[in-house]
């Protein structure tokens, strides 16, 4: 999957999560080992003190990998609300991604704060396409 470079937006096609861990540390997530079909887009802030960074993330995993990812957000798969597509297509379209979310099938999502030392340092909107039960496709919009 190729992403266009637009103004201050930049994108990468491969996960450097395990190479240097910089994105994993910046966004405080645990992308499961063995995640497949992974792609992401980082949208940097504008440089102001209140400006955060946004990460749009998509990967295919196992049910255990989905649990691991949600645990990094302080949640579990038991917190996913069936039929709740919390990451909307409008949000995806606003940054020019070609992903299609929420059209039929089995979807579940939740709103999560990103915990760090007892404080919330960001938000995450994970949504899972569970049409392939053994290999859910996870989408997330994370802001820190």
CSV table of C-alpha atoms in Angstrom, one decimal:
chain,number,residue,atom,x,y,z
A,1,UNK,CA,0.0,0.0,0.0
A,2,UNK,CA,1.5,3.4,-1.0
A,3,UNK,CA,0.6,6.6,0.8
A,4,UNK,CA,0.7,10.1,-0.8
A,5,UNK,CA,2.9,12.7,0.9
A,6,UNK,CA,0.8,15.8,1.5
A,7,UNK,CA,2.2,19.0,3.0
A,8,UNK,CA,3.1,18.3,6.6
A,9,UNK,CA,1.8,14.7,6.5
A,10,UNK,CA,4.1,11.9,6.1
A,11,UNK,CA,3.6,8.2,5.9
A,12,UNK,CA,5.6,4.9,6.1
A,13,UNK,CA,4.7,1.5,4.8
A,14,UNK,CA,6.6,-0.7,7.2
A,15,UNK,CA,6.5,-1.0,11.0
A,16,UNK,CA,9.7,0.1,12.7
A,17,UNK,CA,8.1,-1.0,16.0
A,18,UNK,CA,10.7,-3.6,16.8
A,19,UNK,CA,13.7,-2.0,15.0
A,20,UNK,CA,14.1,1.0,17.2
A,21,UNK,CA,10.8,1.2,19.1
A,22,UNK,CA,10.5,5.0,18.6
A,23,UNK,CA,6.9,4.9,17.4
A,24,UNK,CA,6.0,2.3,20.0
A,25,UNK,CA,7.3,4.6,22.7
A,26,UNK,CA,5.8,7.8,21.2
A,27,UNK,CA,2.3,6.3,21.0
A,28,UNK,CA,2.6,4.0,24.0
A,29,UNK,CA,1.1,0.9,22.2
A,30,UNK,CA,2.0,-2.8,22.0
A,31,UNK,CA,1.5,-3.9,18.5
A,32,UNK,CA,1.4,-7.7,18.7
A,33,UNK,CA,4.3,-9.7,17.5
A,34,UNK,CA,3.4,-11.4,14.2
A,35,UNK,CA,1.0,-8.7,13.1
A,36,UNK,CA,0.4,-8.9,9.4
A,37,UNK,CA,-0.8,-6.6,6.6
A,38,UNK,CA,0.4,-3.7,8.8
A,39,UNK,CA,0.3,-0.1,7.7
A,40,UNK,CA,0.2,3.2,9.4
A,41,UNK,CA,0.2,7.0,8.9
A,42,UNK,CA,1.6,9.5,11.3
A,43,UNK,CA,0.2,13.0,11.2
A,44,UNK,CA,2.5,15.3,13.1
A,45,UNK,CA,1.2,18.2,15.2
A,46,UNK,CA,1.6,21.8,14.1
A,47,UNK,CA,4.4,22.5,16.7
A,48,UNK,CA,2.2,24.4,19.2
A,49,UNK,CA,2.3,23.3,22.9
A,50,UNK,CA,-1.3,21.8,22.7
A,51,UNK,CA,-0.7,20.1,19.4
A,52,UNK,CA,-0.4,16.3,19.5
A,53,UNK,CA,0.5,13.7,17.0
A,54,UNK,CA,-2.0,11.3,15.4
A,55,UNK,CA,-1.4,7.7,14.4
A,56,UNK,CA,-3.7,5.9,12.0
A,57,UNK,CA,-2.9,2.2,12.3
A,58,UNK,CA,-4.1,-1.0,10.7
A,59,UNK,CA,-3.0,-4.6,11.2
A,60,UNK,CA,-4.2,-8.2,11.1
A,61,UNK,CA,-3.6,-10.3,14.1
A,62,UNK,CA,-4.9,-13.2,16.1
A,63,UNK,CA,-7.6,-13.0,18.9
A,64,UNK,CA,-4.7,-13.2,21.4
A,65,UNK,CA,-2.9,-10.4,19.5
A,66,UNK,CA,-6.0,-8.2,19.7
A,67,UNK,CA,-6.2,-8.9,23.4
A,68,UNK,CA,-2.5,-7.9,23.7
A,69,UNK,CA,-3.1,-4.6,21.8
A,70,UNK,CA,-6.1,-3.7,23.9
A,71,UNK,CA,-4.2,-4.6,27.1
A,72,UNK,CA,-1.6,-1.9,26.1
A,73,UNK,CA,-4.5,0.5,26.2
A,74,UNK,CA,-5.7,-0.7,29.6
A,75,UNK,CA,-8.7,-2.5,28.1
A,76,UNK,CA,-9.7,-6.1,27.1
A,77,UNK,CA,-11.7,-7.6,24.3
A,78,UNK,CA,-14.6,-7.9,26.8
A,79,UNK,CA,-14.8,-4.1,26.6
A,80,UNK,CA,-15.3,-4.1,22.9
A,81,UNK,CA,-18.9,-3.1,22.0
A,82,UNK,CA,-20.3,-5.3,19.2
A,83,UNK,CA,-21.5,-3.2,16.3
A,84,UNK,CA,-19.8,0.0,17.6
A,85,UNK,CA,-17.5,1.4,14.9
A,86,UNK,CA,-15.8,4.1,16.9
A,87,UNK,CA,-13.3,5.0,14.2
A,88,UNK,CA,-15.5,6.5,11.5
A,89,UNK,CA,-15.0,6.5,7.7
A,90,UNK,CA,-15.1,10.3,7.8
A,91,UNK,CA,-12.0,10.3,10.1
A,92,UNK,CA,-10.2,7.9,7.7
A,93,UNK,CA,-11.1,9.9,4.6
A,94,UNK,CA,-10.0,13.2,6.2
A,95,UNK,CA,-6.3,12.1,6.0
A,96,UNK,CA,-6.6,10.5,2.6
A,97,UNK,CA,-6.4,6.8,3.5
A,98,UNK,CA,-8.1,4.3,1.3
A,99,UNK,CA,-9.2,2.0,4.1
A,100,UNK,CA,-12.9,1.1,4.2
A,101,UNK,CA,-14.4,0.7,7.7
A,102,UNK,CA,-17.8,-0.4,9.0
A,103,UNK,CA,-19.5,-1.7,5.9
A,104,UNK,CA,-21.4,-4.8,7.0
A,105,UNK,CA,-20.2,-7.8,8.9
A,106,UNK,CA,-19.0,-8.1,12.5
A,107,UNK,CA,-17.4,-4.9,13.9
A,108,UNK,CA,-16.6,-3.9,17.5
A,109,UNK,CA,-14.9,-0.9,19.0
A,110,UNK,CA,-14.3,1.2,22.1
A,111,UNK,CA,-13.0,4.5,23.3
A,112,UNK,CA,-9.8,4.2,25.4
A,113,UNK,CA,-7.4,6.6,27.3
A,114,UNK,CA,-3.8,5.8,26.9
A,115,UNK,CA,-2.5,5.2,30.4
A,116,UNK,CA,1.0,6.2,31.7
A,117,UNK,CA,1.9,6.2,35.4
A,118,UNK,CA,-1.7,6.7,36.4
A,119,UNK,CA,-2.4,9.5,34.0
A,120,UNK,CA,-4.1,9.6,30.6
A,121,UNK,CA,-1.6,10.9,28.0
A,122,UNK,CA,-3.7,10.4,24.9
A,123,UNK,CA,-6.8,8.7,23.4
A,124,UNK,CA,-7.3,5.7,21.1
A,125,UNK,CA,-10.2,4.7,19.0
A,126,UNK,CA,-9.6,1.0,18.2
A,127,UNK,CA,-12.1,-0.8,15.9
A,128,UNK,CA,-11.9,-4.5,15.0
A,129,UNK,CA,-13.3,-6.1,11.9
A,130,UNK,CA,-14.0,-9.6,13.2
A,131,UNK,CA,-15.4,-11.1,10.0
A,132,UNK,CA,-12.5,-13.5,10.1
A,133,UNK,CA,-12.7,-14.6,13.7
A,134,UNK,CA,-9.3,-16.3,13.7
A,135,UNK,CA,-7.6,-13.2,12.2
A,136,UNK,CA,-9.3,-9.9,13.2
A,137,UNK,CA,-8.3,-6.8,11.2
A,138,UNK,CA,-7.6,-4.0,13.7
A,139,UNK,CA,-7.9,-0.3,12.9
A,140,UNK,CA,-7.0,2.5,15.4
A,141,UNK,CA,-6.7,6.3,15.5
A,142,UNK,CA,-4.4,7.2,18.4
A,143,UNK,CA,-3.7,10.8,19.5
A,144,UNK,CA,-0.9,11.7,22.0
